[in-house]
């Protein structure tokens, strides 16, 4: 089990009131707690417990039914030498390690993701990574998932939903948000045997926004429909090609927004998935055409080469909208082109609206050009109105004109 899996398993023994990533506030089981005085944090080597009412760690663990050994991450290989060996051999850095378990809970194999999207499979034995799997044991024969069976069973018992995304990164994203999730791997790795894991469960299948993602989502729903209590297919970002749930949260969406989306999805959305559009957010055709044109402009400008700062975004805004919005220092406000001439943009409202359109387009554009997520995180800051205002402020001195120039020719 990974440190994340052990941490999440530890949390199953407590009543969580609030969660902030790897830090949670719980009711302490060692005393009559009405104020969530127990803080649980994912440490470097173990799960950390601190009761603000004064209970000792031993008291907390005993009351919860845990032992200290259950909180240490030493079941994950402790020696870093195996990672150094793999990185030296592959000549690239390890980005993530995923330990898969079979549907009966036994360790199956380890999947390593390296830089450059290189994937390695093998097994951990005596703190060493053994390359490859036995030739007579194909990977699918392990019937393995990435996730915690204990967490899945607990969620079902408590009538909480189980999420099935495509890929380990998305499973980790959901777990960090406080949800129960497991994944089968890639689009070709789902097996009908996995349906037994979600008997009597309310299941949300999170589909990547591409044809392969939608197809496997429908396959999963078809396989689990006779055993699950309910199942729904969700496309978190239906207007952004290839986007997934990690992209959704990286784009600045909150957990509250995600919860609202789930509440709106009261019925299966297979028809919407086939159309590539979710019921809760169906853009009109004209808007799609406008978005497509803007994304082509960003592509032509190589938007990712601009500085990801207020100044850089300001320059990008000016370059994109130089024929529509320009600042007039004489009037101390933006002006806009109405198709015939430059006219006043009262309080810069039109420019502000275009800044919002640009920020949305940049998020969609970033998903397609950014493999590591760094550019997406940078442009996602423009979802904040304050940052968009900073962008507009820094765009003012790029392409401006004065009243004198307009007096000569207001068709500039």
Short mmCIF file of C-alpha atoms in Angstrom, two decimals:
data_model
loop_
_atom_site.label_atom_id
_atom_site.label_comp_id
_atom_site.label_asym_id
_atom_site.label_seq_id
_atom_site.Cartn_x
_atom_site.Cartn_y
_atom_site.Cartn_z
CA UNK A 1 0.00 0.00 0.00
CA UNK A 2 1.13 3.55 -0.69
CA UNK A 3 1.37 6.23 1.98
CA UNK A 4 -1.81 7.78 0.57
CA UNK A 5 -3.70 4.49 0.86
CA UNK A 6 -2.55 3.98 4.48
CA UNK A 7 -3.50 7.56 5.37
CA UNK A 8 -6.94 7.16 3.79
CA UNK A 9 -7.44 3.83 5.59
CA UNK A 10 -6.55 5.50 8.91
CA UNK A 11 -9.20 8.15 8.29
CA UNK A 12 -11.88 5.48 7.94
CA UNK A 13 -11.78 5.05 11.74
CA UNK A 14 -12.75 8.67 12.45
CA UNK A 15 -15.72 10.96 11.90
CA UNK A 16 -14.41 13.67 9.58
CA UNK A 17 -16.00 17.10 9.92
CA UNK A 18 -13.75 19.16 7.63
CA UNK A 19 -10.98 18.34 5.19
CA UNK A 20 -8.27 20.42 3.55
CA UNK A 21 -6.29 18.10 1.30
CA UNK A 22 -4.05 15.98 3.54
CA UNK A 23 -5.25 17.68 6.73
CA UNK A 24 -8.60 16.86 8.37
CA UNK A 25 -10.57 17.92 11.44
CA UNK A 26 -12.36 15.07 13.24
CA UNK A 27 -14.28 14.42 16.39
CA UNK A 28 -11.92 12.86 18.89
CA UNK A 29 -13.07 9.37 19.91
CA UNK A 30 -11.16 9.59 23.21
CA UNK A 31 -13.51 12.15 24.76
CA UNK A 32 -17.01 13.55 24.31
CA UNK A 33 -16.03 15.83 21.46
CA UNK A 34 -18.54 18.27 20.02
CA UNK A 35 -16.07 20.63 18.35
CA UNK A 36 -13.94 18.44 16.05
CA UNK A 37 -10.86 18.97 18.22
CA UNK A 38 -8.77 16.22 16.61
CA UNK A 39 -6.44 17.22 13.77
CA UNK A 40 -5.14 14.40 11.58
CA UNK A 41 -2.38 15.15 9.08
CA UNK A 42 -0.51 13.08 6.52
CA UNK A 43 3.09 13.21 7.70
CA UNK A 44 6.24 12.20 5.87
CA UNK A 45 6.58 8.81 7.57
CA UNK A 46 3.26 8.28 9.31
CA UNK A 47 -0.18 9.68 10.03
CA UNK A 48 -0.03 12.43 12.67
CA UNK A 49 -2.67 12.96 15.37
CA UNK A 50 -3.15 15.99 17.63
CA UNK A 51 -6.09 16.46 19.99
CA UNK A 52 -6.51 20.11 20.96
CA UNK A 53 -8.43 19.01 24.06
CA UNK A 54 -5.35 17.23 25.41
CA UNK A 55 -5.93 13.55 24.64
CA UNK A 56 -2.73 11.59 24.01
CA UNK A 57 -2.04 9.83 20.73
CA UNK A 58 -2.31 6.47 22.51
CA UNK A 59 -5.73 7.43 23.89
CA UNK A 60 -6.93 8.48 20.45
CA UNK A 61 -5.68 5.33 18.71
CA UNK A 62 -7.04 2.99 21.40
CA UNK A 63 -10.46 4.64 21.26
CA UNK A 64 -10.50 4.41 17.47
CA UNK A 65 -9.38 0.78 17.40
CA UNK A 66 -6.03 1.45 15.74
CA UNK A 67 -2.48 0.50 16.67
CA UNK A 68 0.56 2.69 16.13
CA UNK A 69 1.94 0.26 13.57
CA UNK A 70 -1.19 0.87 11.48
CA UNK A 71 -0.27 4.54 11.09
CA UNK A 72 3.27 4.12 9.75
CA UNK A 73 3.97 4.09 6.05
CA UNK A 74 6.70 1.47 6.35
CA UNK A 75 4.65 -1.05 4.35
CA UNK A 76 5.67 1.02 1.38
CA UNK A 77 9.27 0.26 0.40
CA UNK A 78 11.42 2.29 2.77
CA UNK A 79 14.70 2.30 0.94
CA UNK A 80 15.07 5.01 -1.72
CA UNK A 81 17.79 2.99 -3.43
CA UNK A 82 15.36 1.17 -5.69
CA UNK A 83 14.04 4.49 -7.00
CA UNK A 84 17.55 5.79 -7.59
CA UNK A 85 18.36 2.57 -9.44
CA UNK A 86 15.29 2.82 -11.67
CA UNK A 87 15.93 6.50 -12.43
CA UNK A 88 19.58 5.82 -13.27
CA UNK A 89 18.65 2.90 -15.49
CA UNK A 90 15.85 4.76 -17.27
CA UNK A 91 17.72 8.08 -17.37
CA UNK A 92 14.55 9.87 -16.36
CA UNK A 93 12.85 10.92 -13.13
CA UNK A 94 10.07 8.90 -11.48
CA UNK A 95 6.88 10.96 -11.34
CA UNK A 96 4.54 8.53 -9.57
CA UNK A 97 4.38 5.02 -8.11
CA UNK A 98 1.09 3.11 -8.01
CA UNK A 99 0.64 -0.15 -6.12
CA UNK A 100 -2.23 -2.23 -7.51
CA UNK A 101 -4.25 -4.75 -5.50
CA UNK A 102 -6.36 -7.64 -6.73
CA UNK A 103 -10.12 -7.64 -6.21
CA UNK A 104 -9.56 -9.76 -3.09
CA UNK A 105 -7.24 -7.13 -1.61
CA UNK A 106 -3.83 -8.78 -2.13
CA UNK A 107 -0.88 -6.85 -3.53
CA UNK A 108 -0.66 -7.50 -7.27
CA UNK A 109 1.99 -5.35 -8.93
CA UNK A 110 3.51 -1.88 -9.09
CA UNK A 111 3.13 0.62 -11.90
CA UNK A 112 5.70 3.40 -12.26
CA UNK A 113 5.19 6.52 -14.33
CA UNK A 114 8.40 8.24 -15.45
CA UNK A 115 9.06 11.48 -17.26
CA UNK A 116 8.09 11.42 -20.90
CA UNK A 117 4.99 9.30 -20.15
CA UNK A 118 7.07 6.12 -19.92
CA UNK A 119 5.30 3.39 -17.94
CA UNK A 120 7.02 0.50 -16.14
CA UNK A 121 5.39 -2.57 -14.59
CA UNK A 122 6.93 -4.87 -12.02
CA UNK A 123 6.74 -6.13 -8.46
CA UNK A 124 8.22 -4.95 -5.18
CA UNK A 125 10.23 -7.66 -3.41
CA UNK A 126 12.45 -7.01 -0.38
CA UNK A 127 12.61 -3.26 -0.99
CA UNK A 128 13.57 -3.79 -4.61
CA UNK A 129 11.67 -3.16 -7.82
CA UNK A 130 11.72 -6.27 -10.02
CA UNK A 131 11.21 -5.30 -13.64
CA UNK A 132 8.33 -6.91 -15.51
CA UNK A 133 5.69 -9.47 -14.63
CA UNK A 134 5.94 -13.26 -15.11
CA UNK A 135 5.52 -14.21 -18.76
CA UNK A 136 2.89 -16.78 -17.89
CA UNK A 137 0.89 -14.22 -15.87
CA UNK A 138 -0.52 -11.45 -18.08
CA UNK A 139 -1.21 -8.20 -16.28
CA UNK A 140 -4.99 -8.50 -16.73
CA UNK A 141 -4.98 -11.91 -15.08
CA UNK A 142 -4.25 -10.19 -11.75
CA UNK A 143 -7.67 -8.49 -11.98
CA UNK A 144 -6.14 -5.57 -10.14
CA UNK A 145 -7.27 -2.04 -9.37
CA UNK A 146 -5.63 1.05 -7.94
CA UNK A 147 -7.56 1.89 -4.80
CA UNK A 148 -8.53 0.68 -1.34
CA UNK A 149 -11.03 -2.17 -1.02
CA UNK A 150 -11.53 -1.26 2.63
CA UNK A 151 -12.49 2.30 1.65
CA UNK A 152 -14.85 1.04 -1.07
CA UNK A 153 -16.64 -1.34 1.30
CA UNK A 154 -16.93 1.33 3.97
CA UNK A 155 -18.42 3.83 1.52
CA UNK A 156 -21.03 1.30 0.40
CA UNK A 157 -21.92 0.46 4.00
CA UNK A 158 -22.40 4.16 4.77
CA UNK A 159 -24.42 4.82 1.59
CA UNK A 160 -21.70 7.09 0.21
CA UNK A 161 -20.94 7.15 -3.53
CA UNK A 162 -18.03 5.37 -5.17
CA UNK A 163 -16.25 7.13 -8.02
CA UNK A 164 -14.64 5.31 -10.95
CA UNK A 165 -12.37 7.61 -12.98
CA UNK A 166 -10.00 6.74 -15.81
CA UNK A 167 -6.44 6.71 -14.48
CA UNK A 168 -4.53 6.78 -11.21
CA UNK A 169 -3.97 10.54 -11.24
CA UNK A 170 -7.72 11.13 -11.28
CA UNK A 171 -8.30 8.60 -8.50
CA UNK A 172 -5.73 10.41 -6.33
CA UNK A 173 -7.40 13.75 -7.14
CA UNK A 174 -10.78 12.48 -5.92
CA UNK A 175 -9.32 10.86 -2.81
CA UNK A 176 -7.62 14.13 -1.86
CA UNK A 177 -11.01 15.82 -2.19
CA UNK A 178 -12.40 13.38 0.36
CA UNK A 179 -14.18 10.94 -1.96
CA UNK A 180 -13.89 7.17 -2.30
CA UNK A 181 -12.45 6.26 -5.68
CA UNK A 182 -10.67 3.50 -7.53
CA UNK A 183 -9.46 3.09 -11.07
CA UNK A 184 -8.86 0.23 -13.44
CA UNK A 185 -6.00 2.01 -15.23
CA UNK A 186 -6.36 2.99 -18.88
CA UNK A 187 -9.20 2.70 -21.39
CA UNK A 188 -8.22 -0.86 -22.33
CA UNK A 189 -7.86 -2.14 -18.75
CA UNK A 190 -11.45 -2.33 -17.51
CA UNK A 191 -12.66 -5.88 -16.76
CA UNK A 192 -16.23 -6.93 -16.07
CA UNK A 193 -15.01 -8.73 -12.91
CA UNK A 194 -14.49 -5.33 -11.30
CA UNK A 195 -18.28 -4.97 -11.13
CA UNK A 196 -18.28 -7.12 -7.98
CA UNK A 197 -16.55 -4.27 -6.13
CA UNK A 198 -19.57 -1.96 -6.42
CA UNK A 199 -22.43 -4.24 -5.43
CA UNK A 200 -25.26 -2.12 -3.95
CA UNK A 201 -23.20 1.05 -4.47
CA UNK A 202 -24.14 4.42 -5.88
CA UNK A 203 -21.53 4.82 -8.61
CA UNK A 204 -20.33 7.87 -10.52
CA UNK A 205 -18.31 6.99 -13.61
CA UNK A 206 -16.11 9.94 -14.57
CA UNK A 207 -15.39 9.90 -18.29
CA UNK A 208 -12.50 11.67 -19.98
CA UNK A 209 -13.88 13.96 -22.68
CA UNK A 210 -12.84 11.94 -25.71
CA UNK A 211 -14.37 9.09 -27.67
CA UNK A 212 -12.30 6.38 -25.96
CA UNK A 213 -13.19 7.74 -22.52
CA UNK A 214 -16.90 7.82 -23.31
CA UNK A 215 -16.86 4.30 -24.73
CA UNK A 216 -15.20 2.76 -21.69
CA UNK A 217 -17.57 4.70 -19.40
CA UNK A 218 -20.57 3.17 -21.17
CA UNK A 219 -18.95 -0.27 -20.98
CA UNK A 220 -18.49 0.13 -17.23
CA UNK A 221 -22.07 1.26 -16.75
CA UNK A 222 -23.36 -1.69 -18.74
CA UNK A 223 -21.25 -4.14 -16.67
CA UNK A 224 -22.33 -2.79 -13.28
CA UNK A 225 -26.00 -2.04 -13.97
CA UNK A 226 -27.21 -5.35 -12.53
CA UNK A 227 -25.20 -5.10 -9.29
CA UNK A 228 -24.89 -1.39 -8.48
CA UNK A 229 -27.70 0.47 -6.73
CA UNK A 230 -27.34 3.29 -9.25
CA UNK A 231 -24.85 4.49 -11.84
CA UNK A 232 -24.31 7.79 -13.60
CA UNK A 233 -21.78 8.87 -16.21
CA UNK A 234 -20.30 12.32 -15.70
CA UNK A 235 -18.13 14.32 -18.11
CA UNK A 236 -16.67 16.99 -15.76
CA UNK A 237 -15.58 19.42 -18.52
CA UNK A 238 -17.76 18.64 -21.56
CA UNK A 239 -16.61 21.65 -23.60
CA UNK A 240 -12.87 20.94 -23.30
CA UNK A 241 -11.49 18.06 -25.42
CA UNK A 242 -9.67 15.30 -23.50
CA UNK A 243 -10.26 17.02 -20.14
CA UNK A 244 -10.68 14.92 -16.99
CA UNK A 245 -11.57 15.45 -13.33
CA UNK A 246 -8.01 16.52 -12.46
CA UNK A 247 -8.20 19.21 -15.14
CA UNK A 248 -11.55 20.25 -13.64
CA UNK A 249 -10.06 20.98 -10.22
CA UNK A 250 -6.81 22.39 -11.68
CA UNK A 251 -8.93 24.87 -13.64
CA UNK A 252 -10.06 26.39 -10.34
CA UNK A 253 -13.38 24.63 -9.76
CA UNK A 254 -14.20 24.01 -6.11
CA UNK A 255 -15.49 20.94 -4.36
CA UNK A 256 -18.76 22.81 -3.81
CA UNK A 257 -19.13 23.30 -7.58
CA UNK A 258 -18.45 19.61 -8.13
CA UNK A 259 -21.07 18.67 -5.53
CA UNK A 260 -23.58 20.93 -7.27
CA UNK A 261 -22.84 19.20 -10.57
CA UNK A 262 -23.47 15.80 -8.99
CA UNK A 263 -26.78 16.98 -7.54
CA UNK A 264 -27.90 18.19 -10.96
CA UNK A 265 -27.14 14.82 -12.49
CA UNK A 266 -30.22 13.00 -11.21
CA UNK A 267 -30.53 10.65 -14.16
CA UNK A 268 -28.22 8.75 -16.47
CA UNK A 269 -26.66 11.00 -19.09
CA UNK A 270 -25.75 8.50 -21.78
CA UNK A 271 -27.31 10.59 -24.54
CA UNK A 272 -25.44 13.65 -23.34
CA UNK A 273 -22.19 11.71 -23.19
CA UNK A 274 -22.62 10.54 -26.79
CA UNK A 275 -23.11 14.16 -27.80
CA UNK A 276 -20.00 15.10 -25.84
CA UNK A 277 -22.01 17.62 -23.84
CA UNK A 278 -23.39 17.36 -20.29
CA UNK A 279 -26.98 18.42 -19.55
CA UNK A 280 -25.87 20.94 -16.96
CA UNK A 281 -23.79 22.99 -19.41
CA UNK A 282 -24.86 22.92 -23.08
CA UNK A 283 -23.25 25.79 -25.05
CA UNK A 284 -25.04 27.04 -28.15
CA UNK A 285 -23.59 26.49 -31.60
CA UNK A 286 -22.63 30.13 -32.08
CA UNK A 287 -20.67 30.13 -28.82
CA UNK A 288 -18.82 26.99 -29.91
CA UNK A 289 -17.84 28.67 -33.17
CA UNK A 290 -16.59 31.74 -31.31
CA UNK A 291 -14.61 29.59 -28.89
CA UNK A 292 -13.11 27.65 -31.79
CA UNK A 293 -11.97 30.84 -33.52
CA UNK A 294 -10.42 32.18 -30.33
CA UNK A 295 -8.57 28.94 -29.64
CA UNK A 296 -7.18 29.06 -33.18
CA UNK A 297 -5.90 32.59 -32.49
CA UNK A 298 -4.19 31.33 -29.32
CA UNK A 299 -2.64 28.51 -31.32
CA UNK A 300 -1.39 30.90 -34.02
CA UNK A 301 0.12 33.17 -31.36
CA UNK A 302 1.66 30.21 -29.47
CA UNK A 303 0.06 31.52 -26.28
CA UNK A 304 2.08 29.15 -24.12
CA UNK A 305 5.24 31.11 -24.99
CA UNK A 306 4.00 34.26 -23.28
CA UNK A 307 5.11 34.91 -19.72
CA UNK A 308 2.68 33.48 -17.18
CA UNK A 309 2.60 36.75 -15.23
CA UNK A 310 0.31 39.79 -15.14
CA UNK A 311 2.57 41.45 -17.69
CA UNK A 312 2.68 38.40 -19.94
CA UNK A 313 -1.07 37.82 -19.79
CA UNK A 314 -1.60 41.55 -20.42
CA UNK A 315 0.50 41.34 -23.57
CA UNK A 316 -1.44 38.27 -24.69
CA UNK A 317 -4.79 40.02 -24.14
CA UNK A 318 -3.57 43.01 -26.14
CA UNK A 319 -2.35 40.82 -29.01
CA UNK A 320 -5.56 38.79 -29.12
CA UNK A 321 -7.97 41.74 -28.91
CA UNK A 322 -5.96 44.59 -30.46
CA UNK A 323 -8.64 45.02 -33.13
CA UNK A 324 -11.45 45.04 -30.57
CA UNK A 325 -10.19 46.63 -27.33
CA UNK A 326 -7.62 49.38 -26.82
CA UNK A 327 -6.91 51.75 -23.96
CA UNK A 328 -7.27 55.50 -24.35
CA UNK A 329 -5.16 57.35 -21.74
CA UNK A 330 -6.87 60.65 -22.62
CA UNK A 331 -10.23 59.23 -21.52
CA UNK A 332 -8.66 56.95 -18.92
CA UNK A 333 -10.71 54.01 -20.10
CA UNK A 334 -10.89 51.31 -22.74
CA UNK A 335 -12.52 51.81 -26.09
CA UNK A 336 -14.07 49.14 -28.23
CA UNK A 337 -14.45 48.70 -31.97
CA UNK A 338 -18.09 48.24 -32.98
CA UNK A 339 -17.31 46.99 -36.46
CA UNK A 340 -17.18 50.48 -37.95
CA UNK A 341 -15.44 52.80 -35.51
CA UNK A 342 -13.94 53.05 -32.01
CA UNK A 343 -16.48 53.98 -29.34
CA UNK A 344 -16.41 54.38 -25.57
CA UNK A 345 -16.37 51.19 -23.50
CA UNK A 346 -18.11 52.45 -20.37
CA UNK A 347 -16.07 51.37 -17.32
CA UNK A 348 -14.32 48.85 -19.57
CA UNK A 349 -17.24 46.43 -19.25
CA UNK A 350 -16.76 45.00 -22.74
CA UNK A 351 -13.03 44.54 -22.15
CA UNK A 352 -13.76 42.80 -18.85
CA UNK A 353 -16.17 40.43 -20.59
CA UNK A 354 -13.52 39.61 -23.21
CA UNK A 355 -11.00 38.98 -20.43
CA UNK A 356 -13.34 36.34 -19.02
CA UNK A 357 -13.79 34.79 -22.48
CA UNK A 358 -10.00 34.71 -22.90
CA UNK A 359 -9.45 33.06 -19.50
CA UNK A 360 -11.94 30.30 -20.35
CA UNK A 361 -10.35 29.77 -23.75
CA UNK A 362 -6.87 29.60 -22.23
CA UNK A 363 -7.97 26.80 -19.91
CA UNK A 364 -9.27 24.79 -22.86
CA UNK A 365 -6.14 25.57 -24.86
CA UNK A 366 -3.83 24.60 -21.97
CA UNK A 367 -5.37 21.13 -21.69
CA UNK A 368 -4.26 20.37 -25.24
CA UNK A 369 -0.73 21.82 -25.15
CA UNK A 370 0.34 21.12 -21.58
CA UNK A 371 1.29 17.54 -20.68
CA UNK A 372 2.56 18.27 -17.15
CA UNK A 373 -0.19 20.61 -15.98
CA UNK A 374 2.10 23.58 -15.19
CA UNK A 375 0.68 25.88 -17.86
CA UNK A 376 -2.88 24.87 -16.98
CA UNK A 377 -2.30 25.83 -13.33
CA UNK A 378 -0.85 29.17 -14.43
CA UNK A 379 -3.75 30.14 -16.70
CA UNK A 380 -6.29 28.83 -14.19
CA UNK A 381 -5.38 31.81 -11.98
CA UNK A 382 -7.27 33.97 -14.49
CA UNK A 383 -10.50 32.38 -13.25
CA UNK A 384 -10.08 34.91 -10.42
CA UNK A 385 -11.52 38.31 -11.36
CA UNK A 386 -8.73 40.13 -9.53
CA UNK A 387 -6.12 38.44 -11.71
CA UNK A 388 -8.11 39.26 -14.85
CA UNK A 389 -8.21 42.90 -13.78
CA UNK A 390 -4.43 42.80 -13.35
CA UNK A 391 -4.17 41.39 -16.88
CA UNK A 392 -6.26 44.27 -18.24
CA UNK A 393 -4.19 46.79 -16.32
CA UNK A 394 -0.97 45.47 -17.87
CA UNK A 395 -2.50 45.41 -21.36
CA UNK A 396 -3.19 49.15 -21.41
CA UNK A 397 0.21 50.35 -22.61
CA UNK A 398 0.64 47.79 -25.41
CA UNK A 399 -1.68 49.18 -28.13
CA UNK A 400 -3.14 52.49 -26.98
CA UNK A 401 -4.21 55.64 -28.77
CA UNK A 402 -5.08 59.18 -27.73
CA UNK A 403 -7.97 61.55 -28.36
CA UNK A 404 -5.76 63.41 -30.81
CA UNK A 405 -5.43 60.31 -32.96
CA UNK A 406 -9.19 59.73 -32.83
CA UNK A 407 -9.84 63.35 -33.76
CA UNK A 408 -7.93 62.68 -36.96
CA UNK A 409 -9.51 59.30 -37.67
CA UNK A 410 -11.95 57.47 -35.40
CA UNK A 411 -11.85 54.51 -37.81
CA UNK A 412 -8.32 53.61 -36.62
#
